[in-house]
Amino acid sequence: PPGGLQSARSFHHSGTTVDINRLNNKNSDHLANLTDVLNFQQAIARHPLVAECFGHYINIRKYGTKKIQKSGMRLKHLNHLHISSQE
């Protein structure tokens, strides 16, 4: 999100991350959009090249095929989705 803060270890610095504020022309935290956000996060999290998927429902960090739940990331990603690539 504009003005967001990233840690020194963030994938944002390497250019392999995208933050998504809107999905289907609605804010990602809009109540009418939550089912679409869940479906989108599930699809993204299944992709083999995704390293991070943070948002309302899914908050994982992947190392190859190993998935680590990062529940503490949810509160930092309530108004946007954070997706990064392993490559």
Short mmCIF file of N, CA and C in Angstrom, two decimals:
data_model
loop_
_atom_site.label_atom_id
_atom_site.label_comp_id
_atom_site.label_asym_id
_atom_site.label_seq_id
_atom_site.Cartn_x
_atom_site.Cartn_y
_atom_site.Cartn_z
N PRO A 1 0.83 -1.19 0.00
CA PRO A 1 0.00 0.00 0.00
C PRO A 1 0.87 1.25 0.00
N PRO A 2 0.37 2.32 -0.55
CA PRO A 2 1.15 3.55 -0.54
C PRO A 2 1.54 3.93 0.88
N GLY A 3 2.81 4.25 1.05
CA GLY A 3 3.27 4.66 2.37
C GLY A 3 3.53 3.50 3.31
N GLY A 4 3.41 2.27 2.82
CA GLY A 4 3.64 1.11 3.68
C GLY A 4 5.09 0.99 4.07
N LEU A 5 5.32 0.34 5.18
CA LEU A 5 6.69 0.12 5.66
C LEU A 5 7.06 -1.34 5.44
N GLN A 6 8.27 -1.55 4.95
CA GLN A 6 8.77 -2.90 4.75
C GLN A 6 9.99 -3.11 5.62
N SER A 7 10.12 -4.33 6.11
CA SER A 7 11.30 -4.66 6.90
C SER A 7 12.51 -4.75 5.97
N ALA A 8 13.68 -4.76 6.55
CA ALA A 8 14.92 -4.86 5.76
C ALA A 8 14.98 -6.18 4.99
N ARG A 9 14.30 -7.21 5.47
CA ARG A 9 14.32 -8.52 4.81
C ARG A 9 13.17 -8.72 3.83
N SER A 10 12.37 -7.69 3.61
CA SER A 10 11.21 -7.80 2.74
C SER A 10 11.60 -8.10 1.30
N PHE A 11 10.79 -8.93 0.64
CA PHE A 11 10.97 -9.20 -0.78
C PHE A 11 10.66 -7.97 -1.63
N HIS A 12 10.03 -6.95 -1.05
CA HIS A 12 9.77 -5.72 -1.79
C HIS A 12 11.07 -5.13 -2.33
N HIS A 13 12.14 -5.22 -1.56
CA HIS A 13 13.41 -4.62 -1.94
C HIS A 13 14.05 -5.29 -3.15
N SER A 14 13.73 -6.56 -3.38
CA SER A 14 14.31 -7.27 -4.53
C SER A 14 13.39 -7.22 -5.75
N GLY A 15 12.25 -6.59 -5.60
CA GLY A 15 11.34 -6.44 -6.74
C GLY A 15 10.54 -7.67 -7.07
N THR A 16 10.38 -8.58 -6.13
CA THR A 16 9.64 -9.82 -6.39
C THR A 16 8.32 -9.88 -5.64
N THR A 17 7.81 -8.71 -5.24
CA THR A 17 6.59 -8.64 -4.45
C THR A 17 5.61 -7.66 -5.05
N VAL A 18 4.36 -8.00 -4.94
CA VAL A 18 3.29 -7.08 -5.32
C VAL A 18 2.29 -7.00 -4.18
N ASP A 19 1.81 -5.79 -3.91
CA ASP A 19 0.73 -5.58 -2.96
C ASP A 19 -0.53 -5.26 -3.77
N ILE A 20 -1.62 -5.91 -3.43
CA ILE A 20 -2.87 -5.75 -4.16
C ILE A 20 -3.89 -5.13 -3.21
N ASN A 21 -4.32 -3.93 -3.55
CA ASN A 21 -5.30 -3.22 -2.72
C ASN A 21 -6.72 -3.43 -3.19
N ARG A 22 -6.90 -3.71 -4.47
CA ARG A 22 -8.23 -3.86 -5.04
C ARG A 22 -8.31 -5.16 -5.84
N LEU A 23 -9.46 -5.81 -5.72
CA LEU A 23 -9.74 -7.03 -6.46
C LEU A 23 -11.17 -6.90 -6.98
N ASN A 24 -11.39 -7.15 -8.24
CA ASN A 24 -12.72 -7.00 -8.85
C ASN A 24 -13.29 -5.60 -8.65
N ASN A 25 -12.43 -4.61 -8.74
CA ASN A 25 -12.81 -3.21 -8.64
C ASN A 25 -13.38 -2.82 -7.27
N LYS A 26 -13.03 -3.59 -6.25
CA LYS A 26 -13.43 -3.27 -4.87
C LYS A 26 -12.19 -3.38 -3.99
N ASN A 27 -12.16 -2.62 -2.91
CA ASN A 27 -11.07 -2.75 -1.95
C ASN A 27 -11.00 -4.19 -1.45
N SER A 28 -9.81 -4.65 -1.19
CA SER A 28 -9.65 -6.05 -0.76
C SER A 28 -10.30 -6.33 0.59
N ASP A 29 -10.53 -5.28 1.39
CA ASP A 29 -11.17 -5.48 2.68
C ASP A 29 -12.67 -5.16 2.67
N HIS A 30 -13.24 -4.93 1.49
CA HIS A 30 -14.68 -4.66 1.37
C HIS A 30 -15.45 -5.94 1.68
N LEU A 31 -16.48 -5.85 2.51
CA LEU A 31 -17.24 -7.04 2.92
C LEU A 31 -17.79 -7.82 1.73
N ALA A 32 -18.19 -7.14 0.68
CA ALA A 32 -18.75 -7.82 -0.49
C ALA A 32 -17.68 -8.54 -1.30
N ASN A 33 -16.43 -8.35 -0.95
CA ASN A 33 -15.33 -8.91 -1.73
C ASN A 33 -14.62 -10.07 -1.01
N LEU A 34 -15.01 -10.38 0.19
CA LEU A 34 -14.24 -11.33 0.99
C LEU A 34 -14.20 -12.74 0.41
N THR A 35 -15.28 -13.20 -0.20
CA THR A 35 -15.26 -14.54 -0.82
C THR A 35 -14.29 -14.57 -1.99
N ASP A 36 -14.29 -13.51 -2.80
CA ASP A 36 -13.35 -13.44 -3.92
C ASP A 36 -11.91 -13.36 -3.43
N VAL A 37 -11.69 -12.63 -2.34
CA VAL A 37 -10.35 -12.53 -1.77
C VAL A 37 -9.88 -13.90 -1.30
N LEU A 38 -10.76 -14.64 -0.61
CA LEU A 38 -10.41 -15.99 -0.16
C LEU A 38 -10.06 -16.88 -1.35
N ASN A 39 -10.90 -16.89 -2.38
CA ASN A 39 -10.64 -17.73 -3.55
C ASN A 39 -9.33 -17.34 -4.23
N PHE A 40 -9.06 -16.05 -4.34
CA PHE A 40 -7.83 -15.58 -4.96
C PHE A 40 -6.62 -16.02 -4.13
N GLN A 41 -6.69 -15.82 -2.82
CA GLN A 41 -5.57 -16.23 -1.96
C GLN A 41 -5.32 -17.73 -2.03
N GLN A 42 -6.38 -18.52 -2.07
CA GLN A 42 -6.20 -19.97 -2.16
C GLN A 42 -5.50 -20.35 -3.47
N ALA A 43 -5.89 -19.73 -4.57
CA ALA A 43 -5.27 -20.02 -5.86
C ALA A 43 -3.80 -19.59 -5.87
N ILE A 44 -3.52 -18.41 -5.35
CA ILE A 44 -2.15 -17.91 -5.31
C ILE A 44 -1.28 -18.79 -4.42
N ALA A 45 -1.79 -19.17 -3.26
CA ALA A 45 -1.01 -19.97 -2.30
C ALA A 45 -0.64 -21.34 -2.88
N ARG A 46 -1.44 -21.85 -3.80
CA ARG A 46 -1.15 -23.16 -4.42
C ARG A 46 -0.06 -23.08 -5.48
N HIS A 47 0.21 -21.89 -5.99
CA HIS A 47 1.18 -21.77 -7.08
C HIS A 47 2.58 -22.13 -6.58
N PRO A 48 3.32 -22.97 -7.29
CA PRO A 48 4.61 -23.44 -6.80
C PRO A 48 5.69 -22.36 -6.69
N LEU A 49 5.57 -21.26 -7.40
CA LEU A 49 6.61 -20.23 -7.35
C LEU A 49 6.31 -19.10 -6.36
N VAL A 50 5.18 -19.19 -5.67
CA VAL A 50 4.84 -18.17 -4.69
C VAL A 50 5.63 -18.42 -3.41
N ALA A 51 6.27 -17.36 -2.90
CA ALA A 51 7.03 -17.46 -1.65
C ALA A 51 6.21 -17.00 -0.45
N GLU A 52 5.42 -15.94 -0.64
CA GLU A 52 4.62 -15.40 0.46
C GLU A 52 3.23 -15.07 -0.05
N CYS A 53 2.26 -15.34 0.79
CA CYS A 53 0.87 -14.98 0.52
C CYS A 53 0.29 -14.53 1.86
N PHE A 54 0.15 -13.21 2.01
CA PHE A 54 -0.35 -12.64 3.25
C PHE A 54 -1.62 -11.85 2.96
N GLY A 55 -2.60 -11.98 3.84
CA GLY A 55 -3.85 -11.24 3.68
C GLY A 55 -4.85 -11.63 4.74
N HIS A 56 -6.14 -11.50 4.39
CA HIS A 56 -7.22 -11.76 5.34
C HIS A 56 -7.26 -13.20 5.83
N TYR A 57 -7.05 -14.15 4.92
CA TYR A 57 -7.31 -15.55 5.23
C TYR A 57 -6.06 -16.42 5.29
N ILE A 58 -5.16 -16.21 4.38
CA ILE A 58 -3.98 -17.06 4.28
C ILE A 58 -2.75 -16.21 4.56
N ASN A 59 -1.88 -16.72 5.42
CA ASN A 59 -0.64 -16.03 5.76
C ASN A 59 0.46 -17.07 5.86
N ILE A 60 1.07 -17.33 4.70
CA ILE A 60 2.09 -18.38 4.63
C ILE A 60 3.37 -17.84 4.01
N ARG A 61 4.46 -18.46 4.42
CA ARG A 61 5.78 -18.26 3.80
C ARG A 61 6.22 -19.64 3.35
N LYS A 62 6.61 -19.77 2.08
CA LYS A 62 7.02 -21.06 1.54
C LYS A 62 8.51 -21.06 1.25
N TYR A 63 9.13 -22.16 1.56
CA TYR A 63 10.53 -22.44 1.23
C TYR A 63 10.51 -23.69 0.37
N GLY A 64 10.50 -23.50 -0.95
CA GLY A 64 10.30 -24.65 -1.83
C GLY A 64 8.90 -25.19 -1.62
N THR A 65 8.78 -26.44 -1.20
CA THR A 65 7.47 -27.03 -0.96
C THR A 65 7.06 -26.95 0.52
N LYS A 66 7.94 -26.48 1.38
CA LYS A 66 7.65 -26.36 2.81
C LYS A 66 6.88 -25.07 3.07
N LYS A 67 5.73 -25.17 3.75
CA LYS A 67 4.90 -24.02 4.08
C LYS A 67 4.97 -23.75 5.57
N ILE A 68 5.16 -22.49 5.91
CA ILE A 68 5.16 -22.07 7.31
C ILE A 68 4.04 -21.06 7.51
N GLN A 69 3.18 -21.33 8.49
CA GLN A 69 2.11 -20.40 8.82
C GLN A 69 2.70 -19.18 9.53
N LYS A 70 2.31 -18.00 9.09
CA LYS A 70 2.80 -16.74 9.66
C LYS A 70 1.58 -15.93 10.13
N SER A 71 0.87 -16.44 11.12
CA SER A 71 -0.38 -15.81 11.55
C SER A 71 -0.19 -14.37 12.00
N GLY A 72 0.99 -14.02 12.48
CA GLY A 72 1.24 -12.65 12.91
C GLY A 72 1.23 -11.65 11.77
N MET A 73 1.30 -12.11 10.54
CA MET A 73 1.31 -11.21 9.39
C MET A 73 -0.09 -10.71 9.04
N ARG A 74 -1.12 -11.38 9.52
CA ARG A 74 -2.50 -11.01 9.16
C ARG A 74 -2.81 -9.56 9.50
N LEU A 75 -2.49 -9.13 10.70
CA LEU A 75 -2.82 -7.78 11.12
C LEU A 75 -2.10 -6.71 10.30
N LYS A 76 -0.98 -7.07 9.70
CA LYS A 76 -0.23 -6.12 8.87
C LYS A 76 -0.77 -6.06 7.44
N HIS A 77 -1.69 -6.97 7.11
CA HIS A 77 -2.17 -7.08 5.73
C HIS A 77 -3.70 -7.14 5.67
N LEU A 78 -4.37 -6.39 6.51
CA LEU A 78 -5.83 -6.39 6.51
C LEU A 78 -6.41 -5.57 5.36
N ASN A 79 -5.68 -4.56 4.88
CA ASN A 79 -6.22 -3.70 3.82
C ASN A 79 -5.59 -3.96 2.45
N HIS A 80 -4.79 -5.02 2.36
CA HIS A 80 -4.19 -5.38 1.07
C HIS A 80 -3.68 -6.82 1.12
N LEU A 81 -3.42 -7.36 -0.05
CA LEU A 81 -2.82 -8.68 -0.17
C LEU A 81 -1.36 -8.50 -0.55
N HIS A 82 -0.52 -9.34 -0.01
CA HIS A 82 0.92 -9.28 -0.26
C HIS A 82 1.31 -10.61 -0.88
N ILE A 83 1.84 -10.56 -2.10
CA ILE A 83 2.22 -11.77 -2.81
C ILE A 83 3.67 -11.60 -3.27
N SER A 84 4.52 -12.59 -2.98
CA SER A 84 5.90 -12.53 -3.47
C SER A 84 6.28 -13.86 -4.11
N SER A 85 7.28 -13.77 -4.97
CA SER A 85 7.75 -14.91 -5.74
C SER A 85 9.02 -15.49 -5.14
N GLN A 86 9.21 -16.81 -5.32
CA GLN A 86 10.42 -17.47 -4.88
C GLN A 86 11.57 -17.22 -5.86
N GLU A 87 11.29 -16.64 -6.99
CA GLU A 87 12.33 -16.40 -7.99
C GLU A 87 12.43 -14.92 -8.29
#
